[in-house]
């Protein structure tokens, strides 16, 4: 649910407190078992996270649900962020080529990485701040109607966003529009292993109903195994990347990845 009391303290103070809390946690959890590639710290364990709502277990939703060793104590990266890092490092030229990147609803750890790379021209945006933590320098952008020229980006990162958007078809059209031909997007969503078809019930409207039926108060559907076809219908070529393709079991464990989580990479023809 929404974070209570989030507006009771000014943003600058919240940022300072968050920084101090991160330093404390990274000291408290220091160790050798786990490694976060974003902040470069080692830990004996990571923080648990996620909720244990019945729907998340029943529908085997990858990217949702309670997980031990989920959140990096230092930079708050989660399993899918570290999977994305692995992919970017092993499969792309993101660390070296001059690329213009659009990052929707930017995860803090990925944003910090991209902003530190001198070869990247970086843009970021999010529609809502409420209930989430974003740096105030992130622009307000509606992904269903973006203020960017067509074919202007080499990469779009848009993770765990589409399940929040009523008109996800329009959002996908917009992402496709702003990408240059031959370029790519990472479009992760929570995805059910048991649902063959994406599930949506128009009678589900309130935050309480959405939490119960979809697993989060502001989700509007649960994507099923047809998700790649949804992307393909919008003109993308979809490739699924499994971390076990490249990483040894030891590396998967050190990054605390979910071996069942696939990365969905969508290419514009
Ligand atoms: Zn970290």
PDB file of N, CA, C and O in Angstrom, residues 181-245:
ATOM      1  N   UNK A 181      15.110   2.154 -35.373  1.00  0.00           N
ATOM      2  CA  UNK A 181      15.086   0.800 -35.953  1.00  0.00           C
ATOM      3  C   UNK A 181      16.362   0.033 -35.589  1.00  0.00           C
ATOM      4  O   UNK A 181      17.458   0.602 -35.604  1.00  0.00           O
ATOM      5  N   UNK A 182      16.190  -1.216 -35.225  1.00  0.00           N
ATOM      6  CA  UNK A 182      17.344  -2.051 -34.852  1.00  0.00           C
ATOM      7  C   UNK A 182      17.758  -1.914 -33.395  1.00  0.00           C
ATOM      8  O   UNK A 182      18.669  -2.603 -32.943  1.00  0.00           O
ATOM      9  N   UNK A 183      17.109  -1.019 -32.660  1.00  0.00           N
ATOM     10  CA  UNK A 183      17.475  -0.829 -31.253  1.00  0.00           C
ATOM     11  C   UNK A 183      16.568  -1.681 -30.352  1.00  0.00           C
ATOM     12  O   UNK A 183      15.709  -2.406 -30.848  1.00  0.00           O
ATOM     13  N   UNK A 184      16.733  -1.578 -29.066  1.00  0.00           N
ATOM     14  CA  UNK A 184      16.092  -2.552 -28.176  1.00  0.00           C
ATOM     15  C   UNK A 184      15.615  -1.942 -26.861  1.00  0.00           C
ATOM     16  O   UNK A 184      16.065  -0.876 -26.446  1.00  0.00           O
ATOM     17  N   UNK A 185      14.694  -2.696 -26.244  1.00  0.00           N
ATOM     18  CA  UNK A 185      14.148  -2.287 -24.943  1.00  0.00           C
ATOM     19  C   UNK A 185      14.123  -3.493 -24.017  1.00  0.00           C
ATOM     20  O   UNK A 185      13.932  -4.621 -24.464  1.00  0.00           O
ATOM     21  N   UNK A 186      14.327  -3.238 -22.727  1.00  0.00           N
ATOM     22  CA  UNK A 186      14.092  -4.277 -21.718  1.00  0.00           C
ATOM     23  C   UNK A 186      12.764  -3.937 -21.054  1.00  0.00           C
ATOM     24  O   UNK A 186      12.590  -2.839 -20.511  1.00  0.00           O
ATOM     25  N   UNK A 187      11.828  -4.880 -21.147  1.00  0.00           N
ATOM     26  CA  UNK A 187      10.446  -4.622 -20.709  1.00  0.00           C
ATOM     27  C   UNK A 187      10.001  -5.699 -19.719  1.00  0.00           C
ATOM     28  O   UNK A 187       9.147  -6.531 -20.029  1.00  0.00           O
ATOM     29  N   UNK A 188      10.572  -5.672 -18.529  1.00  0.00           N
ATOM     30  CA  UNK A 188      10.187  -6.671 -17.520  1.00  0.00           C
ATOM     31  C   UNK A 188       8.816  -6.362 -16.927  1.00  0.00           C
ATOM     32  O   UNK A 188       8.475  -5.184 -16.712  1.00  0.00           O
ATOM     33  N   UNK A 189       8.082  -7.414 -16.651  1.00  0.00           N
ATOM     34  CA  UNK A 189       6.812  -7.297 -15.920  1.00  0.00           C
ATOM     35  C   UNK A 189       6.736  -8.487 -14.959  1.00  0.00           C
ATOM     36  O   UNK A 189       7.386  -9.499 -15.196  1.00  0.00           O
ATOM     37  N   UNK A 190       5.936  -8.363 -13.895  1.00  0.00           N
ATOM     38  CA  UNK A 190       5.652  -9.572 -13.120  1.00  0.00           C
ATOM     39  C   UNK A 190       4.870 -10.524 -14.014  1.00  0.00           C
ATOM     40  O   UNK A 190       3.959 -10.080 -14.725  1.00  0.00           O
ATOM     41  N   UNK A 191       5.210 -11.788 -14.006  1.00  0.00           N
ATOM     42  CA  UNK A 191       4.598 -12.700 -14.970  1.00  0.00           C
ATOM     43  C   UNK A 191       4.243 -14.020 -14.289  1.00  0.00           C
ATOM     44  O   UNK A 191       5.016 -14.537 -13.489  1.00  0.00           O
ATOM     45  N   UNK A 192       3.043 -14.497 -14.600  1.00  0.00           N
ATOM     46  CA  UNK A 192       2.570 -15.731 -13.968  1.00  0.00           C
ATOM     47  C   UNK A 192       3.042 -16.947 -14.752  1.00  0.00           C
ATOM     48  O   UNK A 192       2.899 -16.997 -15.978  1.00  0.00           O
ATOM     49  N   UNK A 193       3.544 -17.932 -14.020  1.00  0.00           N
ATOM     50  CA  UNK A 193       3.956 -19.182 -14.676  1.00  0.00           C
ATOM     51  C   UNK A 193       2.760 -20.078 -14.956  1.00  0.00           C
ATOM     52  O   UNK A 193       2.839 -20.982 -15.782  1.00  0.00           O
ATOM     53  N   UNK A 194       1.630 -19.820 -14.276  1.00  0.00           N
ATOM     54  CA  UNK A 194       0.479 -20.724 -14.437  1.00  0.00           C
ATOM     55  C   UNK A 194      -0.567 -20.185 -15.410  1.00  0.00           C
ATOM     56  O   UNK A 194      -1.351 -20.958 -15.951  1.00  0.00           O
ATOM     57  N   UNK A 195      -0.620 -18.869 -15.607  1.00  0.00           N
ATOM     58  CA  UNK A 195      -1.616 -18.294 -16.527  1.00  0.00           C
ATOM     59  C   UNK A 195      -1.090 -18.337 -17.952  1.00  0.00           C
ATOM     60  O   UNK A 195      -0.040 -17.762 -18.251  1.00  0.00           O
ATOM     61  N   UNK A 196      -1.834 -18.997 -18.831  1.00  0.00           N
ATOM     62  CA  UNK A 196      -1.432 -19.002 -20.237  1.00  0.00           C
ATOM     63  C   UNK A 196      -1.763 -17.651 -20.873  1.00  0.00           C
ATOM     64  O   UNK A 196      -1.015 -17.147 -21.695  1.00  0.00           O
ATOM     65  N   UNK A 197      -2.926 -17.096 -20.458  1.00  0.00           N
ATOM     66  CA  UNK A 197      -3.376 -15.808 -21.007  1.00  0.00           C
ATOM     67  C   UNK A 197      -3.271 -14.736 -19.927  1.00  0.00           C
ATOM     68  O   UNK A 197      -3.559 -15.000 -18.755  1.00  0.00           O
ATOM     69  N   UNK A 198      -2.926 -13.535 -20.334  1.00  0.00           N
ATOM     70  CA  UNK A 198      -2.906 -12.400 -19.419  1.00  0.00           C
ATOM     71  C   UNK A 198      -4.294 -12.176 -18.838  1.00  0.00           C
ATOM     72  O   UNK A 198      -5.292 -12.244 -19.546  1.00  0.00           O
ATOM     73  N   UNK A 199      -4.319 -11.934 -17.524  1.00  0.00           N
ATOM     74  CA  UNK A 199      -5.586 -11.862 -16.809  1.00  0.00           C
ATOM     75  C   UNK A 199      -5.936 -10.416 -16.456  1.00  0.00           C
ATOM     76  O   UNK A 199      -5.121  -9.674 -15.904  1.00  0.00           O
ATOM     77  N   UNK A 200      -7.193 -10.023 -16.797  1.00  0.00           N
ATOM     78  CA  UNK A 200      -7.684  -8.684 -16.503  1.00  0.00           C
ATOM     79  C   UNK A 200      -9.165  -8.789 -16.206  1.00  0.00           C
ATOM     80  O   UNK A 200      -9.899  -9.463 -16.932  1.00  0.00           O
ATOM     81  N   UNK A 201      -9.594  -8.163 -15.135  1.00  0.00           N
ATOM     82  CA  UNK A 201     -11.011  -8.185 -14.769  1.00  0.00           C
ATOM     83  C   UNK A 201     -11.481  -6.734 -14.622  1.00  0.00           C
ATOM     84  O   UNK A 201     -11.083  -6.045 -13.685  1.00  0.00           O
ATOM     85  N   UNK A 202     -12.321  -6.256 -15.564  1.00  0.00           N
ATOM     86  CA  UNK A 202     -12.727  -4.843 -15.531  1.00  0.00           C
ATOM     87  C   UNK A 202     -13.520  -4.451 -14.285  1.00  0.00           C
ATOM     88  O   UNK A 202     -13.634  -3.269 -13.974  1.00  0.00           O
ATOM     89  N   UNK A 203     -14.046  -5.438 -13.556  1.00  0.00           N
ATOM     90  CA  UNK A 203     -14.813  -5.093 -12.350  1.00  0.00           C
ATOM     91  C   UNK A 203     -13.892  -4.797 -11.161  1.00  0.00           C
ATOM     92  O   UNK A 203     -14.327  -4.298 -10.125  1.00  0.00           O
ATOM     93  N   UNK A 204     -12.624  -5.099 -11.291  1.00  0.00           N
ATOM     94  CA  UNK A 204     -11.661  -4.849 -10.209  1.00  0.00           C
ATOM     95  C   UNK A 204     -11.174  -3.406 -10.319  1.00  0.00           C
ATOM     96  O   UNK A 204     -10.502  -3.043 -11.291  1.00  0.00           O
ATOM     97  N   UNK A 205     -11.522  -2.585  -9.330  1.00  0.00           N
ATOM     98  CA  UNK A 205     -11.219  -1.156  -9.472  1.00  0.00           C
ATOM     99  C   UNK A 205     -10.518  -0.549  -8.260  1.00  0.00           C
ATOM    100  O   UNK A 205      -9.682   0.338  -8.412  1.00  0.00           O
ATOM    101  N   UNK A 206     -10.842  -0.988  -7.074  1.00  0.00           N
ATOM    102  CA  UNK A 206     -10.297  -0.312  -5.891  1.00  0.00           C
ATOM    103  C   UNK A 206      -8.904  -0.870  -5.562  1.00  0.00           C
ATOM    104  O   UNK A 206      -8.562  -1.995  -5.957  1.00  0.00           O
ATOM    105  N   UNK A 207      -8.096  -0.079  -4.813  1.00  0.00           N
ATOM    106  CA  UNK A 207      -6.773  -0.573  -4.409  1.00  0.00           C
ATOM    107  C   UNK A 207      -6.862  -1.894  -3.647  1.00  0.00           C
ATOM    108  O   UNK A 207      -6.033  -2.780  -3.844  1.00  0.00           O
ATOM    109  N   UNK A 208      -7.884  -2.030  -2.808  1.00  0.00           N
ATOM    110  CA  UNK A 208      -8.029  -3.261  -2.013  1.00  0.00           C
ATOM    111  C   UNK A 208      -8.301  -4.463  -2.933  1.00  0.00           C
ATOM    112  O   UNK A 208      -7.731  -5.539  -2.759  1.00  0.00           O
ATOM    113  N   UNK A 209      -9.197  -4.265  -3.911  1.00  0.00           N
ATOM    114  CA  UNK A 209      -9.510  -5.359  -4.845  1.00  0.00           C
ATOM    115  C   UNK A 209      -8.285  -5.710  -5.691  1.00  0.00           C
ATOM    116  O   UNK A 209      -8.005  -6.880  -5.939  1.00  0.00           O
ATOM    117  N   UNK A 210      -7.591  -4.681  -6.144  1.00  0.00           N
ATOM    118  CA  UNK A 210      -6.414  -4.927  -6.983  1.00  0.00           C
ATOM    119  C   UNK A 210      -5.335  -5.697  -6.221  1.00  0.00           C
ATOM    120  O   UNK A 210      -4.713  -6.597  -6.775  1.00  0.00           O
ATOM    121  N   UNK A 211      -5.158  -5.323  -4.970  1.00  0.00           N
ATOM    122  CA  UNK A 211      -4.163  -6.038  -4.166  1.00  0.00           C
ATOM    123  C   UNK A 211      -4.524  -7.517  -4.058  1.00  0.00           C
ATOM    124  O   UNK A 211      -3.675  -8.387  -4.205  1.00  0.00           O
ATOM    125  N   UNK A 212      -5.797  -7.777  -3.816  1.00  0.00           N
ATOM    126  CA  UNK A 212      -6.247  -9.158  -3.631  1.00  0.00           C
ATOM    127  C   UNK A 212      -6.182  -9.956  -4.947  1.00  0.00           C
ATOM    128  O   UNK A 212      -5.719 -11.091  -4.979  1.00  0.00           O
ATOM    129  N   UNK A 213      -6.617  -9.326  -6.034  1.00  0.00           N
ATOM    130  CA  UNK A 213      -6.764 -10.067  -7.303  1.00  0.00           C
ATOM    131  C   UNK A 213      -5.464 -10.083  -8.115  1.00  0.00           C
ATOM    132  O   UNK A 213      -5.124 -11.094  -8.728  1.00  0.00           O
ATOM    133  N   UNK A 214      -4.748  -8.955  -8.106  1.00  0.00           N
ATOM    134  CA  UNK A 214      -3.531  -8.857  -8.938  1.00  0.00           C
ATOM    135  C   UNK A 214      -2.234  -8.941  -8.123  1.00  0.00           C
ATOM    136  O   UNK A 214      -1.161  -9.055  -8.697  1.00  0.00           O
ATOM    137  N   UNK A 215      -2.342  -8.783  -6.798  1.00  0.00           N
ATOM    138  CA  UNK A 215      -1.141  -8.903  -5.968  1.00  0.00           C
ATOM    139  C   UNK A 215      -0.476  -7.599  -5.602  1.00  0.00           C
ATOM    140  O   UNK A 215       0.516  -7.589  -4.885  1.00  0.00           O
ATOM    141  N   UNK A 216      -1.018  -6.475  -6.093  1.00  0.00           N
ATOM    142  CA  UNK A 216      -0.492  -5.161  -5.678  1.00  0.00           C
ATOM    143  C   UNK A 216      -1.586  -4.109  -5.872  1.00  0.00           C
ATOM    144  O   UNK A 216      -2.335  -4.172  -6.858  1.00  0.00           O
ATOM    145  N   UNK A 217      -1.614  -3.123  -4.968  1.00  0.00           N
ATOM    146  CA  UNK A 217      -2.747  -2.184  -4.925  1.00  0.00           C
ATOM    147  C   UNK A 217      -2.902  -1.355  -6.198  1.00  0.00           C
ATOM    148  O   UNK A 217      -3.987  -0.870  -6.495  1.00  0.00           O
ATOM    149  N   UNK A 218      -1.815  -1.207  -6.959  1.00  0.00           N
ATOM    150  CA  UNK A 218      -1.900  -0.353  -8.145  1.00  0.00           C
ATOM    151  C   UNK A 218      -1.607  -1.115  -9.437  1.00  0.00           C
ATOM    152  O   UNK A 218      -1.311  -0.513 -10.459  1.00  0.00           O
ATOM    153  N   UNK A 219      -1.694  -2.425  -9.408  1.00  0.00           N
ATOM    154  CA  UNK A 219      -1.586  -3.203 -10.649  1.00  0.00           C
ATOM    155  C   UNK A 219      -2.971  -3.303 -11.301  1.00  0.00           C
ATOM    156  O   UNK A 219      -3.978  -3.307 -10.606  1.00  0.00           O
ATOM    157  N   UNK A 220      -2.980  -3.418 -12.629  1.00  0.00           N
ATOM    158  CA  UNK A 220      -4.271  -3.493 -13.323  1.00  0.00           C
ATOM    159  C   UNK A 220      -4.436  -4.792 -14.121  1.00  0.00           C
ATOM    160  O   UNK A 220      -5.456  -4.974 -14.796  1.00  0.00           O
ATOM    161  N   UNK A 221      -3.465  -5.676 -14.081  1.00  0.00           N
ATOM    162  CA  UNK A 221      -3.593  -6.991 -14.731  1.00  0.00           C
ATOM    163  C   UNK A 221      -2.454  -7.881 -14.244  1.00  0.00           C
ATOM    164  O   UNK A 221      -1.517  -7.414 -13.593  1.00  0.00           O
ATOM    165  N   UNK A 222      -2.559  -9.167 -14.597  1.00  0.00           N
ATOM    166  CA  UNK A 222      -1.426 -10.085 -14.401  1.00  0.00           C
ATOM    167  C   UNK A 222      -1.050 -10.643 -15.765  1.00  0.00           C
ATOM    168  O   UNK A 222      -1.885 -11.273 -16.435  1.00  0.00           O
ATOM    169  N   UNK A 223       0.165 -10.409 -16.173  1.00  0.00           N
ATOM    170  CA  UNK A 223       0.614 -10.960 -17.454  1.00  0.00           C
ATOM    171  C   UNK A 223       0.831 -12.461 -17.328  1.00  0.00           C
ATOM    172  O   UNK A 223       1.306 -12.959 -16.306  1.00  0.00           O
ATOM    173  N   UNK A 224       0.478 -13.147 -18.415  1.00  0.00           N
ATOM    174  CA  UNK A 224       0.655 -14.593 -18.457  1.00  0.00           C
ATOM    175  C   UNK A 224       1.732 -14.981 -19.455  1.00  0.00           C
ATOM    176  O   UNK A 224       2.525 -14.142 -19.907  1.00  0.00           O
ATOM    177  N   UNK A 225       1.713 -16.250 -19.826  1.00  0.00           N
ATOM    178  CA  UNK A 225       2.743 -16.768 -20.719  1.00  0.00           C
ATOM    179  C   UNK A 225       2.615 -16.235 -22.147  1.00  0.00           C
ATOM    180  O   UNK A 225       3.469 -16.487 -22.989  1.00  0.00           O
ATOM    181  N   UNK A 226       1.517 -15.505 -22.410  1.00  0.00           N
ATOM    182  CA  UNK A 226       1.351 -14.888 -23.737  1.00  0.00           C
ATOM    183  C   UNK A 226       2.073 -13.539 -23.840  1.00  0.00           C
ATOM    184  O   UNK A 226       1.980 -12.878 -24.875  1.00  0.00           O
ATOM    185  N   UNK A 227       2.770 -13.136 -22.788  1.00  0.00           N
ATOM    186  CA  UNK A 227       3.403 -11.804 -22.795  1.00  0.00           C
ATOM    187  C   UNK A 227       4.291 -11.549 -24.023  1.00  0.00           C
ATOM    188  O   UNK A 227       4.168 -10.488 -24.659  1.00  0.00           O
ATOM    189  N   UNK A 228       5.151 -12.493 -24.417  1.00  0.00           N
ATOM    190  CA  UNK A 228       5.970 -12.226 -25.619  1.00  0.00           C
ATOM    191  C   UNK A 228       5.106 -11.940 -26.847  1.00  0.00           C
ATOM    192  O   UNK A 228       5.456 -11.080 -27.657  1.00  0.00           O
ATOM    193  N   UNK A 229       3.963 -12.636 -26.966  1.00  0.00           N
ATOM    194  CA  UNK A 229       3.073 -12.403 -28.120  1.00  0.00           C
ATOM    195  C   UNK A 229       2.463 -11.007 -28.080  1.00  0.00           C
ATOM    196  O   UNK A 229       2.245 -10.369 -29.113  1.00  0.00           O
ATOM    197  N   UNK A 230       2.195 -10.498 -26.863  1.00  0.00           N
ATOM    198  CA  UNK A 230       1.658  -9.131 -26.717  1.00  0.00           C
ATOM    199  C   UNK A 230       2.667  -8.127 -27.292  1.00  0.00           C
ATOM    200  O   UNK A 230       2.301  -7.185 -27.998  1.00  0.00           O
ATOM    201  N   UNK A 231       3.941  -8.356 -27.012  1.00  0.00           N
ATOM    202  CA  UNK A 231       4.989  -7.465 -27.535  1.00  0.00           C
ATOM    203  C   UNK A 231       5.125  -7.635 -29.054  1.00  0.00           C
ATOM    204  O   UNK A 231       5.265  -6.652 -29.790  1.00  0.00           O
ATOM    205  N   UNK A 232       5.072  -8.873 -29.489  1.00  0.00           N
ATOM    206  CA  UNK A 232       5.221  -9.148 -30.935  1.00  0.00           C
ATOM    207  C   UNK A 232       4.103  -8.492 -31.749  1.00  0.00           C
ATOM    208  O   UNK A 232       4.332  -8.015 -32.852  1.00  0.00           O
ATOM    209  N   UNK A 233       2.902  -8.470 -31.185  1.00  0.00           N
ATOM    210  CA  UNK A 233       1.769  -7.853 -31.908  1.00  0.00           C
ATOM    211  C   UNK A 233       1.987  -6.352 -32.109  1.00  0.00           C
ATOM    212  O   UNK A 233       1.348  -5.750 -32.969  1.00  0.00           O
ATOM    213  N   UNK A 234       2.858  -5.757 -31.325  1.00  0.00           N
ATOM    214  CA  UNK A 234       3.159  -4.331 -31.488  1.00  0.00           C
ATOM    215  C   UNK A 234       4.390  -4.116 -32.379  1.00  0.00           C
ATOM    216  O   UNK A 234       4.940  -3.012 -32.452  1.00  0.00           O
ATOM    217  N   UNK A 235       4.873  -5.189 -32.984  1.00  0.00           N
ATOM    218  CA  UNK A 235       5.953  -5.043 -33.953  1.00  0.00           C
ATOM    219  C   UNK A 235       7.340  -5.377 -33.435  1.00  0.00           C
ATOM    220  O   UNK A 235       8.325  -5.255 -34.158  1.00  0.00           O
ATOM    221  N   UNK A 236       7.442  -5.791 -32.176  1.00  0.00           N
ATOM    222  CA  UNK A 236       8.755  -6.127 -31.622  1.00  0.00           C
ATOM    223  C   UNK A 236       9.154  -7.567 -31.982  1.00  0.00           C
ATOM    224  O   UNK A 236       8.292  -8.438 -32.146  1.00  0.00           O
ATOM    225  N   UNK A 237      10.450  -7.773 -32.060  1.00  0.00           N
ATOM    226  CA  UNK A 237      10.984  -9.135 -32.055  1.00  0.00           C
ATOM    227  C   UNK A 237      11.451  -9.392 -30.621  1.00  0.00           C
ATOM    228  O   UNK A 237      12.208  -8.581 -30.069  1.00  0.00           O
ATOM    229  N   UNK A 238      10.960 -10.461 -30.018  1.00  0.00           N
ATOM    230  CA  UNK A 238      11.219 -10.680 -28.596  1.00  0.00           C
ATOM    231  C   UNK A 238      12.243 -11.786 -28.395  1.00  0.00           C
ATOM    232  O   UNK A 238      12.123 -12.857 -28.992  1.00  0.00           O
ATOM    233  N   UNK A 239      13.238 -11.497 -27.570  1.00  0.00           N
ATOM    234  CA  UNK A 239      14.184 -12.541 -27.181  1.00  0.00           C
ATOM    235  C   UNK A 239      14.138 -12.676 -25.669  1.00  0.00           C
ATOM    236  O   UNK A 239      14.110 -11.671 -24.950  1.00  0.00           O
ATOM    237  N   UNK A 240      14.099 -13.919 -25.214  1.00  0.00           N
ATOM    238  CA  UNK A 240      14.085 -14.166 -23.772  1.00  0.00           C
ATOM    239  C   UNK A 240      15.478 -14.588 -23.351  1.00  0.00           C
ATOM    240  O   UNK A 240      16.073 -15.466 -23.967  1.00  0.00           O
ATOM    241  N   UNK A 241      15.949 -13.928 -22.296  1.00  0.00           N
ATOM    242  CA  UNK A 241      17.301 -14.210 -21.808  1.00  0.00           C
ATOM    243  C   UNK A 241      17.206 -14.855 -20.427  1.00  0.00           C
ATOM    244  O   UNK A 241      16.561 -14.319 -19.525  1.00  0.00           O
ATOM    245  N   UNK A 242      17.828 -16.010 -20.300  1.00  0.00           N
ATOM    246  CA  UNK A 242      17.867 -16.666 -18.994  1.00  0.00           C
ATOM    247  C   UNK A 242      19.254 -16.460 -18.393  1.00  0.00           C
ATOM    248  O   UNK A 242      20.261 -16.649 -19.083  1.00  0.00           O
ATOM    249  N   UNK A 243      19.329 -16.098 -17.117  1.00  0.00           N
ATOM    250  CA  UNK A 243      20.653 -15.865 -16.515  1.00  0.00           C
ATOM    251  C   UNK A 243      21.529 -17.112 -16.561  1.00  0.00           C
ATOM    252  O   UNK A 243      22.755 -17.010 -16.621  1.00  0.00           O
ATOM    253  N   UNK A 244      20.898 -18.276 -16.565  1.00  0.00           N
ATOM    254  CA  UNK A 244      21.710 -19.499 -16.558  1.00  0.00           C
ATOM    255  C   UNK A 244      22.414 -19.730 -17.907  1.00  0.00           C
ATOM    256  O   UNK A 244      23.301 -20.576 -18.009  1.00  0.00           O
ATOM    257  N   UNK A 245      22.040 -18.939 -18.941  1.00  0.00           N
ATOM    258  CA  UNK A 245      22.750 -19.014 -20.225  1.00  0.00           C
ATOM    259  C   UNK A 245      24.221 -18.639 -20.067  1.00  0.00           C
ATOM    260  O   UNK A 245      25.094 -19.180 -20.724  1.00  0.00           O
TER     261      UNK A 245
END
